[in-house]
PDB file of C-alpha atoms and ligand atoms in Angstrom:
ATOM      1  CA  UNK A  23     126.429  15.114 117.094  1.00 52.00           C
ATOM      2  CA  UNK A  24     128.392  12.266 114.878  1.00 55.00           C
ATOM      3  CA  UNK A  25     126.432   8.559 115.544  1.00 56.00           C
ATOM      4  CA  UNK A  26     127.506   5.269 114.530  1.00 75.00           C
ATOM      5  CA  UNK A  27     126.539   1.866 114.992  1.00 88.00           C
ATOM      6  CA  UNK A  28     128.666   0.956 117.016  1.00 93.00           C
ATOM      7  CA  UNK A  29     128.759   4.153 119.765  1.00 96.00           C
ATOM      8  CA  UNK A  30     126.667   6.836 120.363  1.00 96.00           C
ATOM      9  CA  UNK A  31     127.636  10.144 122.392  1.00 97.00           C
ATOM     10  CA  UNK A  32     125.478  10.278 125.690  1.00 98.00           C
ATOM     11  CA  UNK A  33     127.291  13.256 127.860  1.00 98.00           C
ATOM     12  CA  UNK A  34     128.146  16.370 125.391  1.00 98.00           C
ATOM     13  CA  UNK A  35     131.092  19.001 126.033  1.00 98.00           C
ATOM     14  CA  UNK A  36     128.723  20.996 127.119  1.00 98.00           C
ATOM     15  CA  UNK A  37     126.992  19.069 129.747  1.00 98.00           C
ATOM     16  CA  UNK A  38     130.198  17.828 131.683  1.00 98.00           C
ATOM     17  CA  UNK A  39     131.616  21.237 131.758  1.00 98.00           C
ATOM     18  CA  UNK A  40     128.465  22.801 133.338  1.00 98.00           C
ATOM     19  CA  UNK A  41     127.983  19.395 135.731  1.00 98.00           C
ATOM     20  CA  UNK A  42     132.039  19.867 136.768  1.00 98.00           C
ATOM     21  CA  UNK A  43     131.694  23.174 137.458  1.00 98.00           C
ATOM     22  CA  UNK A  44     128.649  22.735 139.685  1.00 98.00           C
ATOM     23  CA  UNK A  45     130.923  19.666 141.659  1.00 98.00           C
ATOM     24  CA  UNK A  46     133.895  22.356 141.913  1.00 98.00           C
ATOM     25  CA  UNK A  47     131.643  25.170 143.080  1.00 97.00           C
ATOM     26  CA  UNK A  48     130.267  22.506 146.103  1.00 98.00           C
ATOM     27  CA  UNK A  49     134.021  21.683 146.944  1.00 98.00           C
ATOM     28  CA  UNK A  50     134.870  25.367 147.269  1.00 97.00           C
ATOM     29  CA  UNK A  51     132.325  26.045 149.973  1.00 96.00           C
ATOM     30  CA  UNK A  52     133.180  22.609 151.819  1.00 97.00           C
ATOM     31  CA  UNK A  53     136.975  22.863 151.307  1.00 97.00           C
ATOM     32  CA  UNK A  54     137.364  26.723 152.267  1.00 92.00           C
ATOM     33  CA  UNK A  55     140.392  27.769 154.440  1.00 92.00           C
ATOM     34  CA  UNK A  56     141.545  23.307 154.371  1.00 95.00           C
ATOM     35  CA  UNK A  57     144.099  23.311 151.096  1.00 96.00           C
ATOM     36  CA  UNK A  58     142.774  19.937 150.126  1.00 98.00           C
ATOM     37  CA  UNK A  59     145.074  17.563 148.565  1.00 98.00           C
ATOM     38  CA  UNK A  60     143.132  16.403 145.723  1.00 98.00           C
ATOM     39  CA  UNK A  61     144.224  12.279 144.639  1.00 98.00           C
ATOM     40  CA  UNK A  62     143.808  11.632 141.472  1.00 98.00           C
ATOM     41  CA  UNK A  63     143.754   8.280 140.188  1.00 97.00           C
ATOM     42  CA  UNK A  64     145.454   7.486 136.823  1.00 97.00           C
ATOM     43  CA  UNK A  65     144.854   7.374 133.971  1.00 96.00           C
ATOM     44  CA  UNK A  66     141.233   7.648 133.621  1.00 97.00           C
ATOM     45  CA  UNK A  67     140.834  10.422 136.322  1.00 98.00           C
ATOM     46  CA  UNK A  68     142.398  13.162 134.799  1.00 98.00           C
ATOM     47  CA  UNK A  69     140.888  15.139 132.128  1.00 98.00           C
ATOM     48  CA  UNK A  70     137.743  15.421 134.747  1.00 98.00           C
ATOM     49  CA  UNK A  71     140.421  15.985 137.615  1.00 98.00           C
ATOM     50  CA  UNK A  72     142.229  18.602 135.361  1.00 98.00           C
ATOM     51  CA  UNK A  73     138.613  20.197 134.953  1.00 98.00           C
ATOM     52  CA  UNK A  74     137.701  19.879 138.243  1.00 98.00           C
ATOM     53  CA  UNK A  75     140.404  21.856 140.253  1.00 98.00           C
ATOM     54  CA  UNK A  76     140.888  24.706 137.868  1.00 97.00           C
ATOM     55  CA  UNK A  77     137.755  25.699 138.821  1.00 97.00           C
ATOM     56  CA  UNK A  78     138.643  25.145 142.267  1.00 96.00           C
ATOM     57  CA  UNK A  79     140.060  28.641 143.561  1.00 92.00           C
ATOM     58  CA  UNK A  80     141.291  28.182 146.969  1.00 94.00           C
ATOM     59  CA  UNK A  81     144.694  26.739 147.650  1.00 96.00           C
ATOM     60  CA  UNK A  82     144.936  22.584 146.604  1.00 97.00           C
ATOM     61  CA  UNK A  83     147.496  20.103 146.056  1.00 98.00           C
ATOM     62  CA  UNK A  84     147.320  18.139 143.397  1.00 98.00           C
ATOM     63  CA  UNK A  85     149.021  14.176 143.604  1.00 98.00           C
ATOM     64  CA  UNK A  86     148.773  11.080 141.844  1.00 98.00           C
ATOM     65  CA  UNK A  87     148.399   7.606 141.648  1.00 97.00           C
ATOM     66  CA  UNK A  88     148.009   4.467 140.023  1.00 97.00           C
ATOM     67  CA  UNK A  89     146.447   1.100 140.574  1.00 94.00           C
ATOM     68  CA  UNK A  90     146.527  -2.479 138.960  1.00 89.00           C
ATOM     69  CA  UNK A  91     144.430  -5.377 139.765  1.00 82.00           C
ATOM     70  CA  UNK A  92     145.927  -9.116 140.062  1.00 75.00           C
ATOM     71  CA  UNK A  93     144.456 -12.149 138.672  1.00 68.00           C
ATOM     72  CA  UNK A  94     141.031 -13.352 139.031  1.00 67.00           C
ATOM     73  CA  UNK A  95     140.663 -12.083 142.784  1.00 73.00           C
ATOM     74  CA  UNK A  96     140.500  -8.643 141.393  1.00 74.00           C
ATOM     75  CA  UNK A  97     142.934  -7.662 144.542  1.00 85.00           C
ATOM     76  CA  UNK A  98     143.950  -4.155 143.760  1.00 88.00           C
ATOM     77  CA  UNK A  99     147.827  -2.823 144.030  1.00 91.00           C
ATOM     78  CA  UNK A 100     149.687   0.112 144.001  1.00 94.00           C
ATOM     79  CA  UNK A 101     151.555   0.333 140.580  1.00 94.00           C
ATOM     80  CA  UNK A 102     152.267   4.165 141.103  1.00 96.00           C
ATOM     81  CA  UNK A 103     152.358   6.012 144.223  1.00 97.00           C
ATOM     82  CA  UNK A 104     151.974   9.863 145.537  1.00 97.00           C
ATOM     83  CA  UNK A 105     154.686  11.301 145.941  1.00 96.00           C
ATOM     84  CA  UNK A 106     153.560  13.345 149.373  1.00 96.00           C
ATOM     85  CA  UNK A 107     152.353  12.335 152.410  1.00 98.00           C
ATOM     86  CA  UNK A 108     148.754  12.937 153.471  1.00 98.00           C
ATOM     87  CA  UNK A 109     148.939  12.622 156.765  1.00 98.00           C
ATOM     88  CA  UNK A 110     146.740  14.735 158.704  1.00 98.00           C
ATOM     89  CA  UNK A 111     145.327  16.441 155.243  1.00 98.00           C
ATOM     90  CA  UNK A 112     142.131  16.517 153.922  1.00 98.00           C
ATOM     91  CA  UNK A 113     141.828  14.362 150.851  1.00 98.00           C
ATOM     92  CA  UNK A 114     139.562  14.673 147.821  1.00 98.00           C
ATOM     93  CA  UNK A 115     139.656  11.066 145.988  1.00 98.00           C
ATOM     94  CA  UNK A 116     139.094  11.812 142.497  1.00 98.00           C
ATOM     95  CA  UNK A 117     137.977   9.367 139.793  1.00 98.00           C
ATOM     96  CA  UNK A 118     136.259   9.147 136.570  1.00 98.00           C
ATOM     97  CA  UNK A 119     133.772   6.619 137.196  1.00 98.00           C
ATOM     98  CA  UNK A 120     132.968   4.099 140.021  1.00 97.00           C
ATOM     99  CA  UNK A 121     132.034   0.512 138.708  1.00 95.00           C
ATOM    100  CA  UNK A 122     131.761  -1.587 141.328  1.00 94.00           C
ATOM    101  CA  UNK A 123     133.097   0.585 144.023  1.00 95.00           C
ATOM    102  CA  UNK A 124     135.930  -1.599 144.836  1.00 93.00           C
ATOM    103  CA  UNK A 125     138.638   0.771 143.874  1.00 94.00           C
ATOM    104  CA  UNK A 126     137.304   3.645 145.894  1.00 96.00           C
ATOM    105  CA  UNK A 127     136.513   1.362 148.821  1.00 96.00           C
ATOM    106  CA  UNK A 128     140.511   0.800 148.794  1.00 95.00           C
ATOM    107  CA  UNK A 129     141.683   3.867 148.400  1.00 97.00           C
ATOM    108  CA  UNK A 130     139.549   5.274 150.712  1.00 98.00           C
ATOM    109  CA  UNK A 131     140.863   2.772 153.614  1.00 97.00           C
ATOM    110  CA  UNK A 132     144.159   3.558 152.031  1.00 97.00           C
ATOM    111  CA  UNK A 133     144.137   7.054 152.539  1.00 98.00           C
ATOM    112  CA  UNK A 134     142.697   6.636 156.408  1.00 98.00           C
ATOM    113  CA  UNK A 135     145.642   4.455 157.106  1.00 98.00           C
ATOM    114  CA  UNK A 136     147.670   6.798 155.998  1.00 98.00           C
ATOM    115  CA  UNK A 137     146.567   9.052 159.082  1.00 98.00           C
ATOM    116  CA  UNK A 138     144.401  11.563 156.171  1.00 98.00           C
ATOM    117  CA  UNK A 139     142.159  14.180 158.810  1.00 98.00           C
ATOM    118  CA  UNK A 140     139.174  12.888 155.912  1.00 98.00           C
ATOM    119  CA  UNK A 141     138.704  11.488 153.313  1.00 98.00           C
ATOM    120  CA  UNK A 142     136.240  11.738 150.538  1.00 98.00           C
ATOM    121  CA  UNK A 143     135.330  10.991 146.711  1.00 98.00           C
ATOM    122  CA  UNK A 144     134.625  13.031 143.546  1.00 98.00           C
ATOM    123  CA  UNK A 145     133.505  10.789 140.090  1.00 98.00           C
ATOM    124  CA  UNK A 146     132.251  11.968 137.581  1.00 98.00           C
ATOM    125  CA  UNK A 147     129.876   8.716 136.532  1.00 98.00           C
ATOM    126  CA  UNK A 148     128.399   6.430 139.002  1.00 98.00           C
ATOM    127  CA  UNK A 149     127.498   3.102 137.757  1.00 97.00           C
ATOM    128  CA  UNK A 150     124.929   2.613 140.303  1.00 96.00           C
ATOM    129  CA  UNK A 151     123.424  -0.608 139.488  1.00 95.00           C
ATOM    130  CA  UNK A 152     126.724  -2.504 139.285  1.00 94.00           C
ATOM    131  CA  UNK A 153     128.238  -1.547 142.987  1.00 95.00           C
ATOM    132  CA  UNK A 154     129.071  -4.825 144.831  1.00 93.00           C
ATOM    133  CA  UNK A 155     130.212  -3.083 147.642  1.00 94.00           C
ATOM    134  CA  UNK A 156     128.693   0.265 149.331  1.00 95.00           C
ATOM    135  CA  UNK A 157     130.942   3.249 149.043  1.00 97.00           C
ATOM    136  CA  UNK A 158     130.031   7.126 149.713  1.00 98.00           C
ATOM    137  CA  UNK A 159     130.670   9.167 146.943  1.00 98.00           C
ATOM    138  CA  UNK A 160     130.134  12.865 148.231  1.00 98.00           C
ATOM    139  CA  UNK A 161     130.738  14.489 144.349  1.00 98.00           C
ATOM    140  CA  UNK A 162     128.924  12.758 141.882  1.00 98.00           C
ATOM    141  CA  UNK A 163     128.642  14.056 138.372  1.00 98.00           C
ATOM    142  CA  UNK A 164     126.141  11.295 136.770  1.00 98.00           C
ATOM    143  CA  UNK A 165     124.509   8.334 137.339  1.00 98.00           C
ATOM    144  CA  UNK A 166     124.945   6.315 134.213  1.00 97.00           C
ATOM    145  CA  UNK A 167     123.563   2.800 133.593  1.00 95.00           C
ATOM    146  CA  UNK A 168     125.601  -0.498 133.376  1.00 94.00           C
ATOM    147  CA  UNK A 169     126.844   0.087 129.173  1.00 95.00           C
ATOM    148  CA  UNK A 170     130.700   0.329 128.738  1.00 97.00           C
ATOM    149  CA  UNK A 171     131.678   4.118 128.371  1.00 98.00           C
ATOM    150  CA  UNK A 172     134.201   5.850 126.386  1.00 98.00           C
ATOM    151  CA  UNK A 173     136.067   9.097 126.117  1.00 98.00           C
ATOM    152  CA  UNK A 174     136.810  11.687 128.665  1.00 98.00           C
ATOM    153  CA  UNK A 175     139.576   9.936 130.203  1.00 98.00           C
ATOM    154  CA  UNK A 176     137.555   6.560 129.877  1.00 98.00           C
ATOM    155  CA  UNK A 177     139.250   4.060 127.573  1.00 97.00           C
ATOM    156  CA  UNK A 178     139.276   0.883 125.433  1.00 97.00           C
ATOM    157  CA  UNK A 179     142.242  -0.843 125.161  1.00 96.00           C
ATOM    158  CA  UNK A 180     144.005   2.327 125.906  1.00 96.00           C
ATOM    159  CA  UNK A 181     142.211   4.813 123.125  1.00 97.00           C
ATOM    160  CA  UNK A 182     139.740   7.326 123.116  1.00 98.00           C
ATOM    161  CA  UNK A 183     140.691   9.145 126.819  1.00 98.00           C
ATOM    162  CA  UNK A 184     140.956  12.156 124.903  1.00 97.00           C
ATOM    163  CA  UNK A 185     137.058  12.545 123.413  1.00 97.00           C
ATOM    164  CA  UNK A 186     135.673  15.551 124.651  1.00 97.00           C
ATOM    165  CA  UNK A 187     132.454  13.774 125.593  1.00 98.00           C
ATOM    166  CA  UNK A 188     131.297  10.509 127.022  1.00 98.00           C
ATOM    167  CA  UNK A 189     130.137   7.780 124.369  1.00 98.00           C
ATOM    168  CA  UNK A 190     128.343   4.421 125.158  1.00 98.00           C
ATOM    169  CA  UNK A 191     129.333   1.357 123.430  1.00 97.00           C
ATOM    170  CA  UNK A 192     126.274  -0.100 122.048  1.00 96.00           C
ATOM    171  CA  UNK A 193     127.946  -3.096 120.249  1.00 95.00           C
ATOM    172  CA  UNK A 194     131.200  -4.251 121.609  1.00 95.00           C
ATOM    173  CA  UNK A 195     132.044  -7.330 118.936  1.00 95.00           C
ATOM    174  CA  UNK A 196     133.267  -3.957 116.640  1.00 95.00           C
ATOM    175  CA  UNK A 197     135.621  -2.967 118.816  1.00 97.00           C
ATOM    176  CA  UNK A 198     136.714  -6.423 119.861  1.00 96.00           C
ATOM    177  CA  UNK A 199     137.788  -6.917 116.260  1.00 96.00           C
ATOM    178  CA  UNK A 200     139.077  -3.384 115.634  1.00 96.00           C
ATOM    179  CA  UNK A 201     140.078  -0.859 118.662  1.00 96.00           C
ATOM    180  CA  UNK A 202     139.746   1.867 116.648  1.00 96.00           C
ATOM    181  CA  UNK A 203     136.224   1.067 115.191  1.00 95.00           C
ATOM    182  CA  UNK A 204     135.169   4.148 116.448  1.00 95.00           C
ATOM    183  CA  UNK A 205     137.556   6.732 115.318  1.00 94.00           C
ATOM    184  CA  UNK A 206     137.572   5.523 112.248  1.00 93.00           C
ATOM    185  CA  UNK A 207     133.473   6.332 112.176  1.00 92.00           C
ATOM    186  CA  UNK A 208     134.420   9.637 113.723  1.00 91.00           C
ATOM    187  CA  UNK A 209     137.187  10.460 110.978  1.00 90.00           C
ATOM    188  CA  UNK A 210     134.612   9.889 108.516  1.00 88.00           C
ATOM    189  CA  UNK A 211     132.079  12.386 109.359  1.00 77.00           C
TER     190      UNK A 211
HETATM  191  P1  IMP B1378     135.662  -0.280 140.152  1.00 97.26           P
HETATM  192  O1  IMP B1378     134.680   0.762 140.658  1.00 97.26           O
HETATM  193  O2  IMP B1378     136.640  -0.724 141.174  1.00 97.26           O
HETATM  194  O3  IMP B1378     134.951  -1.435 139.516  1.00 97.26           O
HETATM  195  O4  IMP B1378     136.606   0.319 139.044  1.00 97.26           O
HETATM  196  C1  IMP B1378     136.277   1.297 138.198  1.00 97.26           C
HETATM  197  C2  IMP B1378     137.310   1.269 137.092  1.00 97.26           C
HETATM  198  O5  IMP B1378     136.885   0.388 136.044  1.00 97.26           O
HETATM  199  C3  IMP B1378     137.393   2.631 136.481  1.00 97.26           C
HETATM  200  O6  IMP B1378     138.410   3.398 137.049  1.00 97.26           O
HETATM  201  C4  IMP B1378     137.645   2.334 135.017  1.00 97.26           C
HETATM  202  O7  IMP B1378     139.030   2.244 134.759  1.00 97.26           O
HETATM  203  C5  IMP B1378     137.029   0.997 134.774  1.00 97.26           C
HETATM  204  N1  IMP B1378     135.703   1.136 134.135  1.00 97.26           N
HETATM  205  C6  IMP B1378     134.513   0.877 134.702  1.00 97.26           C
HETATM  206  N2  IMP B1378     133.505   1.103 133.846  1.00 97.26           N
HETATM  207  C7  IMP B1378     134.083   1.540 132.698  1.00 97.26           C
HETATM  208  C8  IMP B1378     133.550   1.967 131.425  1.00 97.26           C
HETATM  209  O8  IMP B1378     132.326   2.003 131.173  1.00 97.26           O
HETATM  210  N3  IMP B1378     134.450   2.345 130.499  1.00 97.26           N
HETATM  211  C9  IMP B1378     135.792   2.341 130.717  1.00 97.26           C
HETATM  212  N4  IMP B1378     136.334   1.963 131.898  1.00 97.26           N
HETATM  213  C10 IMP B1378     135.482   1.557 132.876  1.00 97.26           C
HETATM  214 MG1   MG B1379     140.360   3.944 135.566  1.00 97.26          MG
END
């Protein structure tokens, strides 16, 4: 395992794959015989949701969509749509983390408005202690405390989605001053 300073790697390879596999293997006995559509929320979402359902063997659909948040009110909009409808489908929300739940809580009513038969949520990390509203997540991967995350889809300033694992920032000035702090520490090794 490569350290620096500024990151260190908290979730290995290894450990998400055999945590995904164990969410994908509870979806298959939930979802038999229902061809879930599976949402899947760009752009953190998908190297987890690309994980996730090829080890889901029954039938599945697979759609996506993207959010943005305006201003200081943090009101969340649709900057990407799916493409099919889900009415009267069961729906399997899938994101990478949950932070403070407020994405999930939308989506979730958005998805029931849009006549879904259910609704629920896969994410990999939960950030537990920093949910300011309640929100059920039925396929959790971790629980992860409140330090900023990186790789495996999660990003700063748009990098590092493709890690294989999951680091935790334990300085951010480095990266404030250089994005790419970390690869650079990485490259080195
Ligand atoms: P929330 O649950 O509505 O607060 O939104 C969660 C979103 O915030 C995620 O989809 C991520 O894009 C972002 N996010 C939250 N925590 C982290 C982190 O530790 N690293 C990178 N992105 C994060
Ligand atoms: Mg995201």
């Amino acid at each position: 395992m490569t350290e620096c300073s500024c990151a260190v790697e908290v979730i290995s390879e290894a450990d998400i794959s055999s945590r995904v596999a164990e969410l994908s293997e509870a979806m298959v006995g939930d979802y038999r015989g229902r061809d879930p559509i599976f949402v899947i929320v760009l752009n953190g979402a998908f190297p987890f949701a690309a994980d996730l359902v090829r080890r889901f063997d029954p039938p599945c659909e697979v759609e996506f969509l993207a959010l943005n948040r305006f201003g200081e009110s943090g009101r969340i909009g649709i900057s990407m749509d799916l493409m099919a409808p889900v009415f009267e489908r069961d729906v399997i929300v899938v994101e990478e983390i949950v932070d403070t739940g407020l994405t999930l809580k939308v989506l979730r009513a958005m998805m029931r408005d849009r006549g879904a038969a259910s609704v629920s949520a896969a994410a990999l990390l939960d950030k537990t202690r920093r949910r300011l509203t309640d929100v059920p997540i039925e396929y959790r991967g971790f629980e992860v405390g409140d330090e900023f995350l990186l790789g495996y889809g999660l990003d700063w300033e748009g990098i590092y989605r493709n890690l294989r694992s999951i680091w935790a920032v334990l300085d951010l000035q480095p990266f404030v001053e250089d994005p790419a702090v970390l690869w650079r520490a990485l490259r080195a090794h």
